[in-house]
Amino acid sequence: MFSMPPANGSKPAAPAAAGSAPGAAEIVKDSTDRAFMADVIEASRDVPVIVDFWAPWCGPCKQLGPIIEKVVRAAKGAVRLVKIDTDANPMIASQLRVQSIPAVYAFFQGRPVDGFMGALPESQVKAFVDKLVALAKQAGAGGGGDDMLEEAFAQAKEMLEGGDLQGALDLYSQILQAEPENAQAYAGIVRCLIAAGDLENAKQMLAQAPEAIAKDKELANVRAALDVAEQAANAGPIPELMEKVAHDPNDHASRFDLAMALFAAGKREAAVDELLEIFKRDRTWNEDGARKQLVKFFEAFGQTDPLTVKTRRRLSTMMFS
């Protein structure tokens, strides 16, 4: 089931995580998929964070677990250890392409920097940790994490466009949990709601956006997407509209409704194609209605979206041909 953010009038936020970013005393902790961004990515901006992917049934995991905990504790806070049960939390392991366990990844300054598979003896685990400590000393505390964040956004967008709304929502929520005023993550959650057809919750979340990001271009784009989604909600069944257009290719009203219905179904490029076909056949139809609707699509997609860029070129070619 697709879990929505609250619609009770309170300030919307990402789903609550099982744990918050570790304090100085939390050298070793268990974590979850939802808390990964805070427990690992954010925490690794201060010190290296080792992630141990394990499962209760895994024999080698039981051998490695006590060893890696002992070595990390001996480092006295120079590194931290986060343990993730892959049976209960499969999402991050899947994103990192973990194919066997135990699997250990080390993150520093928001990005993966090292790792190993299988149970290693204590001497090799210690060498692994010592290498991370040396890396942190050489680089100094703090750092960015921009590459990892960009990758997370790319994965979330791919999930959303591929129909995995819950996966996209979870990933956007992780980012928002770590950065509560991240406009891109906030807009991403709203886009998930729109894609799920929950326009009321989407509208409410936009209305309750934090003041610091309320006027951000990301939220402006998603407001446009919501406007188009509301406009498309009553466009009619796609098969019936396709039949009308096939019977009369110059039935521009039906073709326009078909474009909106396709947009509502997530078929963005097909929707664009229908509007371009109207423009090609009759530029003046409905007071330049096809071109004006394309402009609304561009606002909904975002001006740098590849489909926006591609369609602008096609439209420009038609206009000046």
Protein backbone atom coordinates (compact mmCIF):
# COMPACT_ATOMS: atom_id res chain seq x y z
CA MET A 1 0.00 0.00 0.00
CA PHE A 2 1.17 3.52 -0.84
CA SER A 3 1.79 5.39 2.45
CA MET A 4 0.89 9.06 2.19
CA PRO A 5 2.20 11.96 4.27
CA PRO A 6 -0.35 13.20 6.84
CA ALA A 7 -3.32 15.23 5.71
CA ASN A 8 -4.51 16.36 9.12
CA GLY A 9 -3.55 20.00 8.84
CA SER A 10 -0.26 19.64 10.68
CA LYS A 11 3.00 20.54 9.01
CA PRO A 12 3.69 17.72 6.53
CA ALA A 13 6.92 15.86 6.94
CA ALA A 14 8.65 12.72 5.88
CA PRO A 15 7.60 9.48 7.56
CA ALA A 16 9.18 9.09 10.96
CA ALA A 17 12.41 7.13 11.02
CA ALA A 18 13.42 4.54 13.53
CA GLY A 19 16.41 6.59 14.65
CA SER A 20 17.90 10.05 14.33
CA ALA A 21 21.41 11.07 13.41
CA PRO A 22 23.81 9.43 15.86
CA GLY A 23 25.27 11.45 18.70
CA ALA A 24 28.83 11.16 19.91
CA ALA A 25 28.02 8.20 22.16
CA GLU A 26 26.27 6.20 19.41
CA ILE A 27 29.35 4.59 17.93
CA VAL A 28 27.44 1.41 17.02
CA LYS A 29 23.73 1.43 16.19
CA ASP A 30 21.05 -0.41 14.25
CA SER A 31 19.33 1.49 11.48
CA THR A 32 16.68 1.20 8.77
CA ASP A 33 16.10 2.08 5.14
CA ARG A 34 14.20 5.20 6.14
CA ALA A 35 16.87 6.37 8.60
CA PHE A 36 19.76 5.68 6.22
CA MET A 37 20.08 9.26 4.99
CA ALA A 38 20.36 10.63 8.53
CA ASP A 39 22.32 7.79 10.14
CA VAL A 40 24.81 7.29 7.33
CA ILE A 41 24.92 10.07 4.70
CA GLU A 42 24.50 13.00 7.09
CA ALA A 43 26.56 11.42 9.88
CA SER A 44 29.41 10.67 7.47
CA ARG A 45 29.98 14.37 6.97
CA ASP A 46 31.60 14.35 10.42
CA VAL A 47 33.33 10.96 10.59
CA PRO A 48 33.49 7.85 8.41
CA VAL A 49 30.47 5.60 8.84
CA ILE A 50 30.72 1.86 8.23
CA VAL A 51 27.53 0.08 7.18
CA ASP A 52 27.27 -3.63 7.93
CA PHE A 53 24.55 -5.33 5.87
CA TRP A 54 23.59 -8.56 7.62
CA ALA A 55 20.66 -10.94 8.28
CA PRO A 56 19.75 -13.15 11.25
CA TRP A 57 20.11 -16.39 9.24
CA CYS A 58 23.58 -15.52 7.88
CA GLY A 59 26.37 -17.56 9.55
CA PRO A 60 29.31 -15.43 8.29
CA CYS A 61 27.42 -12.32 9.47
CA LYS A 62 27.45 -13.72 13.01
CA GLN A 63 31.22 -14.20 12.75
CA LEU A 64 31.91 -10.73 11.36
CA GLY A 65 29.49 -8.77 13.55
CA PRO A 66 31.30 -9.01 16.90
CA ILE A 67 34.68 -8.45 15.24
CA ILE A 68 33.71 -5.28 13.42
CA GLU A 69 31.93 -3.92 16.52
CA LYS A 70 35.04 -4.55 18.64
CA VAL A 71 37.36 -2.81 16.16
CA VAL A 72 35.02 0.17 15.70
CA ARG A 73 34.63 0.66 19.46
CA ALA A 74 38.40 0.50 19.84
CA ALA A 75 38.68 3.44 17.45
CA LYS A 76 36.91 5.51 20.16
CA GLY A 77 34.62 7.53 17.92
CA ALA A 78 36.97 8.06 14.98
CA VAL A 79 34.54 5.93 12.95
CA ARG A 80 30.97 4.77 13.49
CA LEU A 81 29.17 1.56 12.67
CA VAL A 82 25.60 1.28 11.40
CA LYS A 83 24.07 -2.21 11.16
CA ILE A 84 21.22 -2.88 8.72
CA ASP A 85 19.20 -6.10 8.68
CA THR A 86 18.60 -6.68 4.96
CA ASP A 87 15.58 -8.92 5.59
CA ALA A 88 13.74 -6.09 7.36
CA ASN A 89 15.26 -3.30 5.25
CA PRO A 90 15.97 -4.42 1.68
CA MET A 91 15.76 -1.08 -0.16
CA ILE A 92 19.20 0.46 0.49
CA ALA A 93 20.93 -2.90 -0.01
CA SER A 94 19.17 -3.18 -3.37
CA GLN A 95 20.18 0.35 -4.39
CA LEU A 96 23.80 -0.41 -3.53
CA ARG A 97 23.53 -3.69 -5.47
CA VAL A 98 24.40 -5.86 -2.48
CA GLN A 99 24.26 -9.41 -3.84
CA SER A 100 25.59 -11.37 -0.87
CA ILE A 101 26.08 -10.79 2.84
CA PRO A 102 27.83 -9.87 4.96
CA ALA A 103 28.55 -6.78 2.91
CA VAL A 104 30.34 -3.79 4.39
CA TYR A 105 30.39 -0.30 2.93
CA ALA A 106 32.24 2.73 4.28
CA PHE A 107 30.89 6.25 3.71
CA PHE A 108 32.72 9.52 4.22
CA GLN A 109 31.56 13.03 3.39
CA GLY A 110 28.32 11.66 2.03
CA ARG A 111 29.68 9.13 -0.44
CA PRO A 112 30.88 5.50 -0.43
CA VAL A 113 34.67 5.31 -0.22
CA ASP A 114 35.50 1.64 0.49
CA GLY A 115 34.00 -1.73 1.30
CA PHE A 116 34.36 -5.49 1.35
CA MET A 117 32.28 -8.68 1.14
CA GLY A 118 32.35 -11.70 3.42
CA ALA A 119 33.70 -12.32 6.90
CA LEU A 120 37.29 -11.12 7.36
CA PRO A 121 39.65 -11.86 10.25
CA GLU A 122 40.12 -9.17 12.89
CA SER A 123 43.51 -8.08 11.52
CA GLN A 124 42.01 -7.24 8.12
CA VAL A 125 39.00 -5.51 9.65
CA LYS A 126 41.37 -3.41 11.77
CA ALA A 127 43.39 -2.48 8.68
CA PHE A 128 40.16 -1.47 6.96
CA VAL A 129 39.13 0.77 9.87
CA ASP A 130 42.65 2.24 10.23
CA LYS A 131 42.54 3.21 6.57
CA LEU A 132 39.26 5.08 7.13
CA VAL A 133 40.64 6.88 10.19
CA ALA A 134 43.68 7.97 8.17
CA LEU A 135 41.42 9.15 5.34
CA ALA A 136 39.38 11.27 7.76
CA LYS A 137 42.50 12.80 9.29
CA GLN A 138 43.87 13.64 5.89
CA ALA A 139 40.62 15.21 4.64
CA GLY A 140 39.62 16.91 7.89
CA ALA A 141 36.11 16.95 9.33
CA GLY A 142 33.05 17.99 7.35
CA GLY A 143 32.36 17.72 3.67
CA GLY A 144 29.71 17.72 1.06
CA GLY A 145 27.86 14.64 -0.08
CA ASP A 146 26.53 16.33 -3.20
CA ASP A 147 27.32 13.36 -5.46
CA MET A 148 25.42 10.94 -3.22
CA LEU A 149 22.50 13.34 -2.94
CA GLU A 150 22.32 13.78 -6.70
CA GLU A 151 22.37 10.01 -7.12
CA ALA A 152 19.54 9.65 -4.60
CA PHE A 153 17.46 12.21 -6.47
CA ALA A 154 18.16 10.46 -9.79
CA GLN A 155 17.07 7.12 -8.31
CA ALA A 156 13.91 8.62 -6.83
CA LYS A 157 13.00 10.25 -10.14
CA GLU A 158 13.58 6.95 -11.97
CA MET A 159 11.35 5.14 -9.47
CA LEU A 160 8.62 7.75 -9.82
CA GLU A 161 8.67 7.66 -13.61
CA GLY A 162 8.77 3.84 -13.52
CA GLY A 163 5.65 3.65 -11.34
CA ASP A 164 7.37 2.66 -8.07
CA LEU A 165 5.62 5.39 -6.11
CA GLN A 166 6.30 3.91 -2.67
CA GLY A 167 10.01 3.52 -3.40
CA ALA A 168 10.23 7.09 -4.67
CA LEU A 169 8.29 8.38 -1.66
CA ASP A 170 10.59 6.55 0.75
CA LEU A 171 13.72 7.93 -0.89
CA TYR A 172 12.43 11.52 -1.05
CA SER A 173 11.34 11.16 2.58
CA GLN A 174 14.83 10.05 3.65
CA ILE A 175 16.31 13.15 2.06
CA LEU A 176 13.68 15.41 3.60
CA GLN A 177 14.26 13.87 7.01
CA ALA A 178 17.95 14.75 6.76
CA GLU A 179 17.30 18.16 5.17
CA PRO A 180 13.80 19.39 6.20
CA GLU A 181 13.99 22.41 3.90
CA ASN A 182 15.18 20.61 0.79
CA ALA A 183 12.79 21.92 -1.87
CA GLN A 184 13.57 19.20 -4.39
CA ALA A 185 12.74 16.44 -1.91
CA TYR A 186 9.59 18.23 -0.75
CA ALA A 187 8.44 18.67 -4.35
CA GLY A 188 9.28 15.03 -5.03
CA ILE A 189 6.87 13.87 -2.32
CA VAL A 190 4.15 16.09 -3.80
CA ARG A 191 4.81 14.58 -7.23
CA CYS A 192 4.35 11.11 -5.70
CA LEU A 193 0.98 12.19 -4.35
CA ILE A 194 -0.04 13.59 -7.74
CA ALA A 195 1.02 10.38 -9.49
CA ALA A 196 -1.05 8.39 -6.98
CA GLY A 197 -4.07 10.54 -7.78
CA ASP A 198 -4.19 12.00 -4.28
CA LEU A 199 -4.60 15.59 -5.44
CA GLU A 200 -6.14 16.81 -2.17
CA ASN A 201 -3.13 15.74 -0.11
CA ALA A 202 -0.81 17.17 -2.76
CA LYS A 203 -2.63 20.50 -2.60
CA GLN A 204 -2.56 20.52 1.20
CA MET A 205 1.14 19.71 1.34
CA LEU A 206 1.94 22.53 -1.06
CA ALA A 207 -0.14 24.94 1.02
CA GLN A 208 1.82 23.96 4.13
CA ALA A 209 5.31 24.14 2.59
CA PRO A 210 7.94 25.66 4.91
CA GLU A 211 8.30 29.40 4.34
CA ALA A 212 11.97 29.03 3.40
CA ILE A 213 11.12 26.97 0.30
CA ALA A 214 7.54 28.06 -0.48
CA LYS A 215 8.67 30.23 -3.42
CA ASP A 216 11.36 27.86 -4.71
CA LYS A 217 11.22 27.02 -8.41
CA GLU A 218 10.89 23.31 -7.56
CA LEU A 219 7.60 24.00 -5.80
CA ALA A 220 6.51 26.36 -8.58
CA ASN A 221 7.00 23.50 -11.05
CA VAL A 222 5.07 21.04 -8.91
CA ARG A 223 2.23 23.57 -8.47
CA ALA A 224 2.00 23.70 -12.25
CA ALA A 225 1.97 19.89 -12.34
CA LEU A 226 -0.88 19.87 -9.84
CA ASP A 227 -2.83 22.41 -11.91
CA VAL A 228 -2.45 20.26 -15.02
CA ALA A 229 -3.37 17.10 -13.08
CA GLU A 230 -6.57 18.75 -11.82
CA GLN A 231 -7.33 19.89 -15.35
CA ALA A 232 -6.75 16.35 -16.66
CA ALA A 233 -8.79 14.59 -13.98
CA ASN A 234 -12.00 14.64 -16.05
CA ALA A 235 -10.49 14.23 -19.50
CA GLY A 236 -12.28 10.95 -20.24
CA PRO A 237 -11.26 7.35 -21.07
CA ILE A 238 -8.24 7.05 -23.35
CA PRO A 239 -9.60 4.26 -25.65
CA GLU A 240 -12.78 6.23 -26.39
CA LEU A 241 -10.83 9.41 -27.15
CA MET A 242 -8.38 7.53 -29.37
CA GLU A 243 -11.29 6.11 -31.33
CA LYS A 244 -12.74 9.60 -31.85
CA VAL A 245 -9.42 10.96 -33.08
CA ALA A 246 -8.92 7.98 -35.40
CA HIS A 247 -12.38 8.57 -36.88
CA ASP A 248 -11.74 12.30 -37.34
CA PRO A 249 -8.09 13.45 -37.13
CA ASN A 250 -9.29 17.07 -37.14
CA ASP A 251 -11.41 16.62 -34.02
CA HIS A 252 -9.02 18.82 -32.07
CA ALA A 253 -11.20 18.98 -28.96
CA SER A 254 -11.08 15.20 -28.59
CA ARG A 255 -7.34 15.17 -29.35
CA PHE A 256 -6.80 17.83 -26.68
CA ASP A 257 -8.78 15.73 -24.17
CA LEU A 258 -6.72 12.71 -25.22
CA ALA A 259 -3.51 14.63 -24.49
CA MET A 260 -4.79 15.49 -21.03
CA ALA A 261 -5.90 11.91 -20.35
CA LEU A 262 -2.48 10.64 -21.42
CA PHE A 263 -0.83 13.16 -19.13
CA ALA A 264 -3.01 11.99 -16.24
CA ALA A 265 -1.96 8.40 -16.98
CA GLY A 266 1.73 9.35 -16.76
CA LYS A 267 2.29 9.06 -20.53
CA ARG A 268 4.02 12.43 -20.83
CA GLU A 269 5.62 12.07 -24.25
CA ALA A 270 2.43 10.72 -25.84
CA ALA A 271 0.51 13.67 -24.37
CA VAL A 272 3.04 16.09 -25.84
CA ASP A 273 2.79 14.39 -29.24
CA GLU A 274 -0.99 14.90 -29.37
CA LEU A 275 -0.69 18.61 -28.57
CA LEU A 276 2.02 19.03 -31.20
CA GLU A 277 -0.27 17.31 -33.71
CA ILE A 278 -3.01 19.85 -32.98
CA PHE A 279 -0.53 22.70 -33.41
CA LYS A 280 0.70 21.18 -36.67
CA ARG A 281 -2.84 20.87 -38.06
CA ASP A 282 -4.28 24.17 -36.82
CA ARG A 283 -2.09 26.65 -34.92
CA THR A 284 -4.98 28.97 -34.19
CA TRP A 285 -7.36 26.35 -32.77
CA ASN A 286 -8.99 27.46 -29.51
CA GLU A 287 -6.96 30.69 -29.45
CA ASP A 288 -3.58 28.93 -29.65
CA GLY A 289 -4.79 26.40 -27.08
CA ALA A 290 -2.35 23.62 -27.97
CA ARG A 291 0.74 25.78 -27.64
CA LYS A 292 -0.50 27.34 -24.40
CA GLN A 293 -1.09 23.89 -22.95
CA LEU A 294 2.41 22.83 -23.96
CA VAL A 295 3.77 25.81 -22.03
CA LYS A 296 1.86 24.57 -18.98
CA PHE A 297 3.39 21.12 -19.51
CA PHE A 298 6.86 22.68 -19.63
CA GLU A 299 6.21 24.37 -16.28
CA ALA A 300 4.98 21.09 -14.83
CA PHE A 301 7.95 19.08 -16.15
CA GLY A 302 10.53 21.73 -15.26
CA GLN A 303 12.39 23.90 -17.77
CA THR A 304 15.48 21.66 -17.79
CA ASP A 305 13.60 18.37 -18.10
CA PRO A 306 14.82 16.49 -21.22
CA LEU A 307 11.25 16.22 -22.56
CA THR A 308 10.76 19.98 -22.16
CA VAL A 309 13.98 20.72 -24.03
CA LYS A 310 13.15 18.23 -26.78
CA THR A 311 9.58 19.49 -27.21
CA ARG A 312 10.65 23.14 -27.31
CA ARG A 313 12.93 22.29 -30.22
CA ARG A 314 10.14 20.48 -32.05
CA LEU A 315 7.71 23.32 -31.44
CA SER A 316 10.23 25.91 -32.60
CA THR A 317 10.85 23.95 -35.81
CA MET A 318 7.08 23.86 -36.52
CA MET A 319 6.67 27.56 -35.80
CA PHE A 320 9.39 28.67 -38.21
CA SER A 321 9.00 26.07 -40.92
